[in-house]
Short mmCIF file of C-alpha atoms (C1' of nucleotides) in Angstrom, two decimals:
data_model
loop_
_atom_site.label_atom_id
_atom_site.label_comp_id
_atom_site.label_asym_id
_atom_site.label_seq_id
_atom_site.Cartn_x
_atom_site.Cartn_y
_atom_site.Cartn_z
CA MET B 25 -6.40 -13.50 34.74
CA THR B 26 -9.68 -15.16 33.85
CA ASP B 27 -11.72 -14.25 30.82
CA GLU B 28 -14.96 -12.99 32.28
CA ARG B 29 -17.04 -11.39 29.59
CA SER B 30 -20.69 -10.44 29.71
CA HIS B 31 -21.93 -11.23 26.25
CA PRO B 32 -21.28 -10.26 22.63
CA PRO B 33 -17.66 -9.77 21.63
CA GLN B 34 -16.73 -13.13 20.22
CA ALA B 35 -13.29 -12.72 18.78
CA ALA B 36 -13.06 -16.30 17.62
CA ASP B 37 -15.98 -18.15 15.97
CA ALA B 38 -15.92 -15.90 12.92
CA PRO B 39 -16.99 -17.15 9.46
CA SER B 40 -14.09 -19.50 10.34
CA ASP B 41 -13.15 -20.57 6.81
CA ALA B 42 -13.28 -17.25 4.98
CA THR B 43 -10.12 -15.89 3.50
CA VAL B 44 -9.76 -12.17 4.11
CA PRO B 45 -8.69 -9.64 1.45
CA LYS B 46 -5.37 -7.88 2.06
CA VAL B 47 -6.98 -4.49 1.80
CA VAL B 48 -9.25 -5.35 4.72
CA VAL B 49 -6.24 -6.28 6.84
CA SER B 50 -4.51 -3.05 6.03
CA ARG B 51 -7.57 -1.12 7.21
CA LEU B 52 -7.56 -3.20 10.39
CA SER B 53 -4.18 -1.75 11.22
CA LEU B 54 -5.57 1.74 10.73
CA TYR B 55 -8.55 1.00 12.97
CA LEU B 56 -6.20 -0.29 15.64
CA ARG B 57 -3.96 2.76 15.40
CA GLU B 58 -6.91 5.10 15.72
CA LEU B 59 -8.43 3.15 18.60
CA GLN B 60 -5.18 3.36 20.51
CA ARG B 61 -5.20 7.10 20.08
CA LEU B 62 -8.82 7.25 21.24
CA VAL B 63 -8.26 5.28 24.45
CA ALA B 64 -5.22 7.38 25.17
CA SER B 65 -7.49 10.40 25.03
CA GLY B 66 -10.00 8.76 27.34
CA GLN B 67 -12.72 7.62 24.94
CA GLN B 68 -14.54 4.45 26.05
CA THR B 69 -16.73 3.49 23.09
CA ILE B 70 -16.99 4.36 19.42
CA SER B 71 -19.48 3.75 16.63
CA SER B 72 -18.62 2.50 13.17
CA SER B 73 -19.54 5.84 11.69
CA GLN B 74 -17.38 7.84 14.09
CA LEU B 75 -14.42 5.57 13.43
CA GLY B 76 -15.05 5.67 9.72
CA THR B 77 -15.25 9.44 9.67
CA LEU B 78 -11.93 9.76 11.46
CA LEU B 79 -10.24 7.63 8.81
CA GLY B 80 -12.17 8.56 5.69
CA PHE B 81 -14.16 5.32 5.33
CA SER B 82 -17.89 4.64 5.37
CA ASP B 83 -19.59 3.19 8.43
CA ALA B 84 -20.66 0.17 6.40
CA GLN B 85 -17.08 -0.53 5.46
CA VAL B 86 -15.94 -0.51 9.06
CA ARG B 87 -18.69 -2.94 10.04
CA LYS B 88 -18.09 -5.25 7.10
CA ASP B 89 -14.37 -5.33 7.75
CA LEU B 90 -14.86 -6.29 11.39
CA GLY B 91 -17.53 -8.75 10.35
CA PHE B 92 -14.87 -10.91 8.71
CA PHE B 93 -13.52 -11.79 12.12
CA GLY B 94 -16.51 -11.99 14.42
CA GLN B 95 -18.99 -9.86 16.32
CA PHE B 96 -17.49 -7.15 18.43
CA GLY B 97 -20.16 -4.49 18.76
CA TYR B 98 -23.10 -3.65 20.98
CA PRO B 99 -26.21 -2.51 19.09
CA GLY B 100 -27.23 0.99 20.09
CA VAL B 101 -23.84 1.57 21.72
CA GLY B 102 -21.02 0.88 19.30
CA TYR B 103 -17.73 -0.82 20.12
CA ARG B 104 -15.90 -0.73 23.44
CA CYS B 105 -12.48 0.62 22.55
CA ASP B 106 -10.43 -1.52 24.91
CA GLU B 107 -12.17 -4.71 23.89
CA LEU B 108 -11.85 -3.93 20.23
CA ILE B 109 -8.16 -3.15 20.58
CA ARG B 110 -7.57 -6.48 22.24
CA ALA B 111 -9.53 -8.31 19.55
CA MET B 112 -7.68 -6.59 16.74
CA ARG B 113 -4.33 -7.39 18.29
CA ASP B 114 -5.37 -11.01 18.53
CA ILE B 115 -6.31 -10.98 14.88
CA LEU B 116 -3.15 -9.22 13.75
CA GLY B 117 -1.02 -11.38 16.01
CA THR B 118 0.50 -8.53 17.98
CA ASN B 119 -0.68 -9.43 21.45
CA HIS B 120 2.65 -11.19 21.80
CA ALA B 121 6.05 -9.69 21.01
CA TRP B 122 7.81 -10.40 17.71
CA SER B 123 11.56 -10.51 17.31
CA VAL B 124 12.85 -9.07 14.06
CA ALA B 125 16.25 -9.43 12.39
CA MET B 126 17.65 -6.44 10.54
CA VAL B 127 20.05 -6.89 7.64
CA GLY B 128 22.00 -3.78 6.69
CA VAL B 129 22.76 -1.05 9.18
CA GLY B 130 23.42 2.04 7.07
CA ASN B 131 21.78 5.43 7.39
CA LEU B 132 18.26 4.13 7.22
CA GLY B 133 18.93 0.98 9.24
CA GLN B 134 20.35 3.00 12.11
CA ALA B 135 17.34 5.28 12.08
CA LEU B 136 15.03 2.29 12.20
CA LEU B 137 17.02 0.78 15.09
CA GLY B 138 16.14 3.89 17.04
CA TYR B 139 12.50 4.10 15.98
CA ARG B 140 10.22 3.83 19.03
CA GLY B 141 7.12 3.04 16.97
CA PHE B 142 8.08 -0.61 16.48
CA GLY B 143 8.17 -1.36 20.19
CA ARG B 144 4.83 0.31 20.68
CA GLN B 145 3.26 -2.30 18.41
CA ASN B 146 5.20 -5.14 20.01
CA PHE B 147 8.03 -5.54 17.51
CA VAL B 148 11.59 -5.78 18.83
CA ILE B 149 14.68 -5.66 16.68
CA ALA B 150 16.53 -8.51 18.29
CA ALA B 151 19.54 -8.77 16.00
CA ALA B 152 21.26 -6.67 13.34
CA PHE B 153 23.72 -7.70 10.66
CA ASP B 154 26.03 -5.91 8.28
CA ALA B 155 28.61 -6.92 5.69
CA ASP B 156 30.94 -4.03 6.50
CA PRO B 157 33.71 -5.22 8.85
CA ALA B 158 34.07 -1.67 10.15
CA LYS B 159 30.52 -1.77 11.47
CA VAL B 160 30.58 -5.30 12.86
CA GLY B 161 31.18 -5.29 16.59
CA GLN B 162 29.87 -1.76 17.10
CA THR B 163 26.87 -1.28 19.35
CA ILE B 164 24.21 1.01 17.91
CA GLN B 165 21.05 1.91 19.81
CA GLY B 166 21.98 -0.81 22.27
CA ILE B 167 22.29 -3.53 19.70
CA ARG B 168 25.53 -5.18 18.65
CA ILE B 169 26.11 -5.42 14.91
CA GLN B 170 26.98 -8.96 13.87
CA PRO B 171 28.65 -10.28 10.73
CA LEU B 172 26.46 -11.92 8.10
CA ASP B 173 28.06 -15.30 8.83
CA GLU B 174 26.29 -15.35 12.15
CA LEU B 175 22.89 -14.61 10.66
CA ALA B 176 21.56 -18.16 10.33
CA ALA B 177 22.70 -19.30 13.76
CA THR B 178 21.44 -16.20 15.55
CA ILE B 179 18.06 -16.31 13.87
CA ARG B 180 17.61 -19.94 14.77
CA ASP B 181 18.84 -19.54 18.34
CA HIS B 182 16.49 -16.63 19.02
CA GLY B 183 13.56 -18.15 17.15
CA ILE B 184 13.31 -15.04 15.00
CA ARG B 185 10.55 -15.29 12.40
CA LEU B 186 10.62 -11.88 10.69
CA GLY B 187 13.35 -10.06 8.80
CA MET B 188 13.90 -6.52 7.61
CA ILE B 189 16.08 -5.77 4.60
CA VAL B 190 17.80 -2.39 4.67
CA VAL B 191 20.72 -2.99 2.32
CA PRO B 192 21.37 -1.35 -1.07
CA ALA B 193 19.37 -2.67 -4.02
CA GLU B 194 22.26 -4.77 -5.37
CA ARG B 195 22.55 -6.74 -2.14
CA ALA B 196 18.88 -7.16 -1.36
CA GLN B 197 18.31 -10.50 -3.08
CA GLU B 198 21.32 -12.01 -1.36
CA ALA B 199 20.10 -10.74 1.99
CA ALA B 200 16.69 -12.24 1.29
CA ASP B 201 18.22 -15.58 0.35
CA ARG B 202 20.12 -15.69 3.62
CA LEU B 203 17.03 -14.83 5.65
CA VAL B 204 15.00 -17.47 3.86
CA ALA B 205 17.72 -20.07 4.33
CA ALA B 206 17.71 -19.25 8.04
CA GLY B 207 13.99 -20.03 8.16
CA VAL B 208 12.45 -16.59 8.36
CA GLU B 209 8.72 -16.55 7.51
CA GLY B 210 8.22 -12.93 6.49
CA ILE B 211 10.32 -10.05 5.18
CA VAL B 212 9.90 -6.29 5.05
CA ASN B 213 12.01 -5.04 2.19
CA PHE B 214 13.17 -1.41 2.11
CA ALA B 215 15.38 -1.92 -0.94
CA PRO B 216 13.94 -0.72 -4.25
CA VAL B 217 13.79 -4.12 -5.93
CA THR B 218 11.27 -6.93 -6.19
CA LEU B 219 12.55 -10.00 -4.38
CA ALA B 220 12.25 -13.53 -5.68
CA LEU B 221 10.99 -15.59 -2.77
CA PRO B 222 9.50 -19.02 -2.19
CA PRO B 223 5.73 -18.83 -1.84
CA HIS B 224 5.71 -19.73 1.85
CA VAL B 225 7.66 -16.58 2.71
CA GLN B 226 5.50 -13.48 3.06
CA ASN B 227 6.79 -10.13 2.01
CA VAL B 228 5.97 -6.47 2.16
CA GLY B 229 7.90 -3.94 0.15
CA VAL B 230 8.40 -0.33 1.19
CA ASP B 231 9.89 1.87 -1.51
CA LEU B 232 10.26 5.42 -0.33
CA ALA B 233 10.73 6.90 -3.79
CA ILE B 234 7.64 5.10 -5.04
CA GLU B 235 5.53 6.78 -2.38
CA LEU B 236 6.63 10.13 -3.76
CA GLU B 237 5.97 8.96 -7.30
CA GLN B 238 2.40 8.14 -6.36
CA LEU B 239 1.97 11.65 -5.03
CA SER B 240 3.50 13.13 -8.14
CA PHE B 241 0.93 11.29 -10.20
CA ALA B 242 -1.98 12.23 -7.98
CA VAL B 243 -0.99 15.88 -7.99
CA THR B 244 -0.30 16.16 -11.70
CA SER B 245 -2.25 13.71 -13.74
CA LYS B 246 -5.53 14.22 -15.49
CA PHE B 247 -5.94 10.45 -15.02
CA ALA B 248 -5.84 10.69 -11.24
CA ARG B 249 -9.01 9.66 -9.49
CA ALA B 250 -10.48 12.23 -7.13
CA PRO B 251 -10.00 11.15 -3.51
CA ALA B 252 -13.27 9.71 -2.16
CA GLU B 253 -13.50 12.03 0.79
CA PRO B 254 -10.70 12.20 3.29
CA PRO B 255 -11.25 12.95 6.96
CA GLY B 256 -12.09 16.50 7.99
CA ARG B 257 -10.93 19.85 6.72
CA ALA B 258 -13.31 20.06 3.81
CA GLU B 259 -14.62 23.40 2.69
CA PRO B 260 -18.27 23.80 1.54
CA MET O 1 16.02 17.76 -29.31
CA THR O 2 13.24 16.86 -31.73
CA ASP O 3 10.75 14.10 -31.16
CA GLU O 4 11.31 11.77 -34.07
CA ARG O 5 9.38 8.57 -33.59
CA SER O 6 8.68 5.87 -36.14
CA HIS O 7 5.21 4.61 -35.29
CA PRO O 8 3.25 3.05 -32.43
CA PRO O 9 4.04 4.33 -28.95
CA GLN O 10 1.46 7.01 -28.44
CA ALA O 11 1.90 8.16 -24.90
CA ALA O 12 -0.85 10.73 -25.09
CA ASP O 13 -4.18 10.06 -26.83
CA ALA O 14 -5.20 7.40 -24.31
CA PRO O 15 -8.87 6.76 -23.42
CA SER O 16 -8.45 10.42 -22.46
CA ASP O 17 -11.32 10.73 -19.99
CA ALA O 18 -10.89 7.52 -18.00
CA THR O 19 -10.04 7.78 -14.37
CA VAL O 20 -7.40 5.27 -13.35
CA PRO O 21 -7.56 3.08 -10.21
CA LYS O 22 -4.89 3.74 -7.58
CA VAL O 23 -3.79 0.14 -7.62
CA VAL O 24 -2.94 0.45 -11.31
CA VAL O 25 -0.77 3.47 -10.62
CA SER O 26 1.08 1.67 -7.87
CA ARG O 27 1.88 -1.14 -10.28
CA LEU O 28 3.09 1.43 -12.80
CA SER O 29 5.78 2.42 -10.34
CA LEU O 30 6.83 -1.19 -10.04
CA TYR O 31 6.98 -1.59 -13.80
CA LEU O 32 9.13 1.50 -14.05
CA ARG O 33 11.47 0.32 -11.32
CA GLU O 34 11.92 -3.04 -13.01
CA LEU O 35 12.39 -1.50 -16.45
CA GLN O 36 15.15 0.71 -15.12
CA ARG O 37 16.92 -2.33 -13.73
CA LEU O 38 16.50 -4.09 -17.08
CA VAL O 39 18.00 -1.28 -19.17
CA ALA O 40 20.84 -0.99 -16.70
CA SER O 41 21.57 -4.65 -17.39
CA GLY O 42 21.43 -4.06 -21.13
CA GLN O 43 18.01 -5.42 -22.07
CA GLN O 44 16.38 -3.64 -25.03
CA THR O 45 12.85 -5.02 -25.19
CA ILE O 46 10.52 -6.95 -22.91
CA SER O 47 7.17 -8.69 -23.30
CA SER O 48 4.22 -8.30 -20.98
CA SER O 49 4.63 -11.85 -19.77
CA GLN O 50 8.33 -11.47 -18.97
CA LEU O 51 7.68 -8.27 -17.08
CA GLY O 52 4.73 -9.82 -15.30
CA THR O 53 6.73 -12.85 -14.28
CA LEU O 54 9.46 -10.72 -12.77
CA LEU O 55 6.94 -8.93 -10.59
CA GLY O 56 4.43 -11.66 -9.89
CA PHE O 57 1.61 -10.38 -12.13
CA SER O 58 -0.11 -11.90 -15.14
CA ASP O 59 0.72 -10.80 -18.66
CA ALA O 60 -2.87 -9.67 -19.17
CA GLN O 61 -2.63 -7.43 -16.14
CA VAL O 62 0.47 -5.73 -17.43
CA ARG O 63 -1.16 -5.07 -20.79
CA LYS O 64 -4.42 -3.84 -19.27
CA ASP O 65 -2.58 -1.51 -16.93
CA LEU O 66 -0.60 0.05 -19.75
CA GLY O 67 -3.74 0.18 -21.85
CA PHE O 68 -5.19 2.82 -19.53
CA PHE O 69 -2.65 5.29 -20.83
CA GLY O 70 -2.13 4.49 -24.48
CA GLN O 71 -0.47 2.03 -26.82
CA PHE O 72 3.16 1.39 -26.16
CA GLY O 73 3.90 -2.06 -27.54
CA TYR O 74 4.96 -3.65 -30.80
CA PRO O 75 3.02 -6.84 -31.65
CA GLY O 76 5.37 -9.80 -31.92
CA VAL O 77 8.15 -7.87 -30.20
CA GLY O 78 6.98 -6.51 -26.87
CA TYR O 79 7.87 -3.12 -25.45
CA ARG O 80 11.08 -1.18 -26.03
CA CYS O 81 12.42 -0.57 -22.56
CA ASP O 82 13.75 2.93 -23.08
CA GLU O 83 10.56 4.12 -24.76
CA LEU O 84 8.39 2.59 -22.08
CA ILE O 85 10.47 4.13 -19.31
CA ARG O 86 10.06 7.54 -20.87
CA ALA O 87 6.31 7.05 -21.27
CA MET O 88 5.88 5.90 -17.70
CA ARG O 89 7.83 8.84 -16.36
CA ASP O 90 5.60 11.15 -18.37
CA ILE O 91 2.56 9.49 -16.87
CA LEU O 92 3.89 9.55 -13.33
CA GLY O 93 5.16 13.09 -13.75
CA THR O 94 8.78 12.31 -12.94
CA ASN O 95 10.40 13.40 -16.16
CA HIS O 96 10.94 16.70 -14.44
CA ALA O 97 12.47 17.19 -10.99
CA TRP O 98 10.29 17.74 -7.93
CA SER O 99 11.34 19.78 -4.93
CA VAL O 100 10.21 18.40 -1.59
CA ALA O 101 10.05 20.06 1.82
CA MET O 102 10.87 17.95 4.87
CA VAL O 103 9.35 18.78 8.24
CA GLY O 104 11.11 17.14 11.20
CA VAL O 105 14.76 16.20 11.09
CA GLY O 106 15.15 13.54 13.77
CA ASN O 107 16.65 10.09 13.36
CA LEU O 108 14.49 9.10 10.47
CA GLY O 109 14.49 12.53 8.82
CA GLN O 110 18.27 12.60 8.76
CA ALA O 111 18.40 9.16 7.22
CA LEU O 112 15.95 10.25 4.54
CA LEU O 113 18.00 13.37 3.83
CA GLY O 114 20.86 11.07 2.93
CA TYR O 115 18.84 8.57 0.92
CA ARG O 116 20.07 8.42 -2.67
CA GLY O 117 16.95 6.71 -3.97
CA PHE O 118 14.92 9.93 -4.06
CA GLY O 119 17.28 11.67 -6.42
CA ARG O 120 17.33 8.66 -8.70
CA GLN O 121 13.60 9.14 -9.28
CA ASN O 122 13.94 12.89 -9.67
CA PHE O 123 12.93 14.03 -6.18
CA VAL O 124 15.10 16.58 -4.41
CA ILE O 125 14.74 17.54 -0.79
CA ALA O 126 15.05 21.27 -1.22
CA ALA O 127 14.32 22.45 2.31
CA ALA O 128 14.16 20.98 5.80
CA PHE O 129 12.53 22.35 8.93
CA ASP O 130 12.62 21.51 12.61
CA ALA O 131 11.12 22.95 15.76
CA ASP O 132 14.20 22.22 17.88
CA PRO O 133 16.33 25.40 18.17
CA ALA O 134 19.40 23.23 18.72
CA LYS O 135 18.97 21.74 15.26
CA VAL O 136 18.07 24.93 13.42
CA GLY O 137 21.08 26.36 11.62
CA GLN O 138 22.91 23.06 11.42
CA THR O 139 23.72 21.70 8.00
CA ILE O 140 22.92 18.02 7.55
CA GLN O 141 23.65 16.15 4.34
CA GLY O 142 24.33 19.49 2.74
CA ILE O 143 21.02 21.02 3.70
CA ARG O 144 20.55 23.79 6.24
CA ILE O 145 17.85 23.16 8.83
CA GLN O 146 15.44 26.09 9.05
CA PRO O 147 13.00 27.10 11.78
CA LEU O 148 9.32 26.39 11.24
CA ASP O 149 8.59 30.11 10.98
CA GLU O 150 10.34 30.17 7.65
CA LEU O 151 8.36 27.26 6.23
CA ALA O 152 5.66 29.19 4.38
CA ALA O 153 8.01 31.73 2.84
CA THR O 154 10.58 29.16 1.76
CA ILE O 155 7.99 26.87 0.22
CA ARG O 156 6.48 29.70 -1.74
CA ASP O 157 9.81 31.14 -2.84
CA HIS O 158 11.06 27.79 -4.12
CA GLY O 159 7.74 26.78 -5.64
CA ILE O 160 7.77 23.57 -3.59
CA ARG O 161 4.66 21.45 -4.17
CA LEU O 162 5.31 18.34 -2.07
CA GLY O 163 5.95 17.87 1.63
CA MET O 164 7.24 15.08 3.83
CA ILE O 165 6.22 14.80 7.47
CA VAL O 166 8.80 13.15 9.71
CA VAL O 167 7.81 14.54 13.10
CA PRO O 168 6.47 12.59 16.11
CA ALA O 169 2.78 11.64 15.99
CA GLU O 170 1.69 14.46 18.32
CA ARG O 171 3.11 17.12 16.02
CA ALA O 172 2.08 15.65 12.69
CA GLN O 173 -1.27 17.40 12.29
CA GLU O 174 0.30 20.76 13.06
CA ALA O 175 3.03 20.11 10.52
CA ALA O 176 0.40 19.17 7.96
CA ASP O 177 -1.58 22.34 8.66
CA ARG O 178 1.50 24.44 8.08
CA LEU O 179 2.33 22.68 4.83
CA VAL O 180 -1.22 23.07 3.60
CA ALA O 181 -1.30 26.74 4.56
CA ALA O 182 1.89 27.21 2.57
CA GLY O 183 0.17 25.78 -0.49
CA VAL O 184 1.66 22.31 -0.73
CA GLU O 185 -0.36 19.95 -2.97
CA GLY O 186 0.72 16.56 -1.66
CA ILE O 187 2.13 15.10 1.55
CA VAL O 188 3.95 11.90 2.44
CA ASN O 189 3.33 11.26 6.11
CA PHE O 190 5.71 9.05 8.10
CA ALA O 191 3.98 9.76 11.42
CA PRO O 192 1.66 7.04 12.69
CA VAL O 193 -1.54 9.08 12.56
CA THR O 194 -4.23 9.80 10.01
CA LEU O 195 -4.12 13.43 8.95
CA ALA O 196 -7.15 15.62 8.45
CA LEU O 197 -6.60 17.41 5.15
CA PRO O 198 -8.63 19.41 2.67
CA PRO O 199 -9.69 17.28 -0.28
CA HIS O 200 -7.46 19.06 -2.78
CA VAL O 201 -4.33 17.95 -0.90
CA GLN O 202 -3.16 14.45 -1.79
CA ASN O 203 -1.60 12.26 0.81
CA VAL O 204 0.24 9.00 1.19
CA GLY O 205 0.88 7.51 4.59
CA VAL O 206 3.84 5.30 5.43
CA ASP O 207 3.61 3.61 8.81
CA LEU O 208 6.59 1.41 9.44
CA ALA O 209 5.02 -0.50 12.31
CA ILE O 210 1.93 -1.21 10.24
CA GLU O 211 4.05 -2.88 7.58
CA LEU O 212 5.30 -5.29 10.22
CA GLU O 213 1.76 -5.80 11.50
CA GLN O 214 0.68 -6.86 8.04
CA LEU O 215 3.45 -9.43 7.99
CA SER O 216 2.54 -10.65 11.43
CA PHE O 217 -0.98 -11.28 10.21
CA ALA O 218 0.11 -12.96 7.00
CA VAL O 219 2.50 -15.24 8.84
CA THR O 220 0.16 -16.19 11.66
CA SER O 221 -3.44 -15.99 10.69
CA LYS O 222 -5.69 -18.73 9.48
CA PHE O 223 -7.57 -15.92 7.74
CA ALA O 224 -4.61 -14.91 5.62
CA ARG O 225 -5.09 -15.33 1.91
CA ALA O 226 -2.45 -17.43 0.15
CA PRO O 227 -0.20 -15.24 -1.97
CA ALA O 228 -1.21 -15.49 -5.64
CA GLU O 229 2.18 -16.55 -6.90
CA PRO O 230 5.18 -14.39 -6.26
CA PRO O 231 8.12 -14.18 -8.63
CA GLY O 232 10.53 -17.12 -8.78
CA ARG O 233 11.90 -19.41 -6.10
CA ALA O 234 8.98 -21.81 -6.03
CA GLU O 235 9.56 -25.47 -5.28
CA PRO O 236 7.56 -28.21 -7.10
"C1'" DC V 13 5.24 -17.47 -35.08
"C1'" DG V 14 5.30 -14.51 -30.81
"C1'" DG V 15 3.31 -10.86 -29.24
"C1'" DT V 16 -0.12 -6.68 -28.40
"C1'" DG V 17 -4.76 -4.54 -27.50
"C1'" DT V 18 -9.31 -5.25 -26.03
"C1'" DG V 19 -14.20 -6.63 -25.53
"C1'" DA V 20 -16.76 -9.81 -22.67
"C1'" DA V 21 -16.94 -13.00 -18.57
"C1'" DA V 22 -15.64 -14.03 -14.01
"C1'" DG V 23 -14.43 -12.70 -9.66
"C1'" DT V 24 -13.89 -9.45 -5.89
"C1'" DT V 25 -14.94 -5.41 -2.99
"C1'" DT V 26 -17.95 -1.70 -1.68
"C1'" DT V 27 -22.29 0.28 -0.89
"C1'" DC V 28 -27.10 -0.04 0.17
"C1'" DA V 29 -30.82 -0.92 3.01
"C1'" DC V 30 -33.10 -3.00 6.54
"C1'" DA V 31 -34.28 -6.53 10.35
"C1'" DG V 32 -33.22 -6.91 15.00
"C1'" DC V 33 -31.49 -5.71 19.54
"C1'" DG V 34 -30.54 -3.41 24.19
"C1'" DC R 29 -33.98 5.51 19.87
"C1'" DG R 30 -29.14 4.60 17.92
"C1'" DC R 31 -26.40 1.38 16.29
"C1'" DT R 32 -24.85 -3.39 14.84
"C1'" DG R 33 -24.69 -7.33 11.54
"C1'" DT R 34 -25.70 -8.89 7.08
"C1'" DG R 35 -27.90 -10.40 2.77
"C1'" DA R 36 -28.52 -8.47 -1.87
"C1'" DA R 37 -27.26 -5.02 -5.42
"C1'" DA R 38 -23.94 -2.15 -7.50
"C1'" DA R 39 -19.36 -0.99 -8.71
"C1'" DC R 40 -15.03 -2.17 -9.74
"C1'" DT R 41 -10.88 -5.17 -11.03
"C1'" DT R 42 -8.86 -9.19 -12.97
"C1'" DT R 43 -8.74 -12.90 -16.09
"C1'" DC R 44 -9.94 -14.99 -20.38
"C1'" DA R 45 -9.78 -15.51 -25.10
"C1'" DC R 46 -9.24 -14.03 -29.53
"C1'" DA R 47 -8.71 -10.76 -33.68
"C1'" DC R 48 -5.02 -8.68 -35.57
"C1'" DC R 49 -0.17 -7.34 -36.65
"C1'" DG R 50 4.87 -7.46 -38.19
#
DNA sequence: CGGTGTGAAAGTTTTCACAGCG
DNA sequence: CGCTGTGAAAACTTTCACACCG
């Protein structure tokens, strides 16, 4: 497959040095998610203001965000959905598949093993580990649970670069240490603790109770900031 | 129980009007989580710089964040953990229990029904709904699955104010509409779509694949910003 | 001392507004 | 036209630095 392209969309040659704010990257994921939905429903092109409206952002913000990475639009037309999707996947690194190692296969871990959404974005849970001897050896959602002793070897053999921690809070730091020792470069942590990690290991924490706490605050507090203006459903 | 207090910590009488940035509130939750761990391990007081170090923030940031809500510290001493925990819970609104309605009881929903972490922060899943007639009537993790028809009545009868959407993407907007119609004030959405909601309904989205995407970017991209300086585990 | 609370400065992100293009 | 890309301005957040306190 050759790369025949007419003109504008230059994914590469962006402000090449610039370091991009995290918040921009998180919006990128939302743009990508929405674009995928749009192509699925047959839409070919979209303008920054349409896309912004769907997600509750301004048109300027959409354009600025994309501007960090290059020029993807056609003046007077907007963005071609399929092209933009491809560009965003290149940027996010999800045009190729990622293998992920899961540590801890309890309630939540098992649910995540069965979650189809990962595969859709090119993430594959390639190995799963648990400390409980009763679980080791079982096959859940088509994946065989291995003992923790095998973690380092398996991760190295499969060239796994990302880990997912789904153990109880008390065991999370130990799990992280093992993943780091095995050479993992990034960790998603579902345990409700802050991990101590070397600076070259990236990490994202997901604390389910904290998400509810944030809602509790937003719903109750006189200090809560009014939401800018979310997509649709407003009343006059 | 009377409220006998010696002097400083004035939870109320903060800069009373000020509207607080979301990012500050999200750090509040992290402070609270860490403080709870500290008391559990017997620590009585903590300084802003200790707390900051544990979480990867500066001491000034910790103090500024708390400063939005009042004065909680003792110069020369720091903060008394138990007092600060109580103050933070007041701010976040989790000194009283919250009932939550769950819509969608698949893989992930069932795992969340069994998650102990919610209860620990005072959230109780008080009702669960599913469209699948095969599931309706079953009792999972001690909770009886109800049909969607009963959603509005149950939510009103129990005075439920928060909802959790755990249905597939295609059904998420419908689930949200039902929750809103029933009078819910805030929604945590685990489906990978952006919901259209009236502005008086708060919402927090949790997209598990997006969390991995963010890691993928951070691990791969030349555009990724170097992490400020995470807690511990650095090498010289 | 060791530590908080807080103005003022520095830095970052968002919004504005408009030239330029197909 | 309608819409992008982008400097410049505005808004917001973080860091600094220091008075003050027990």
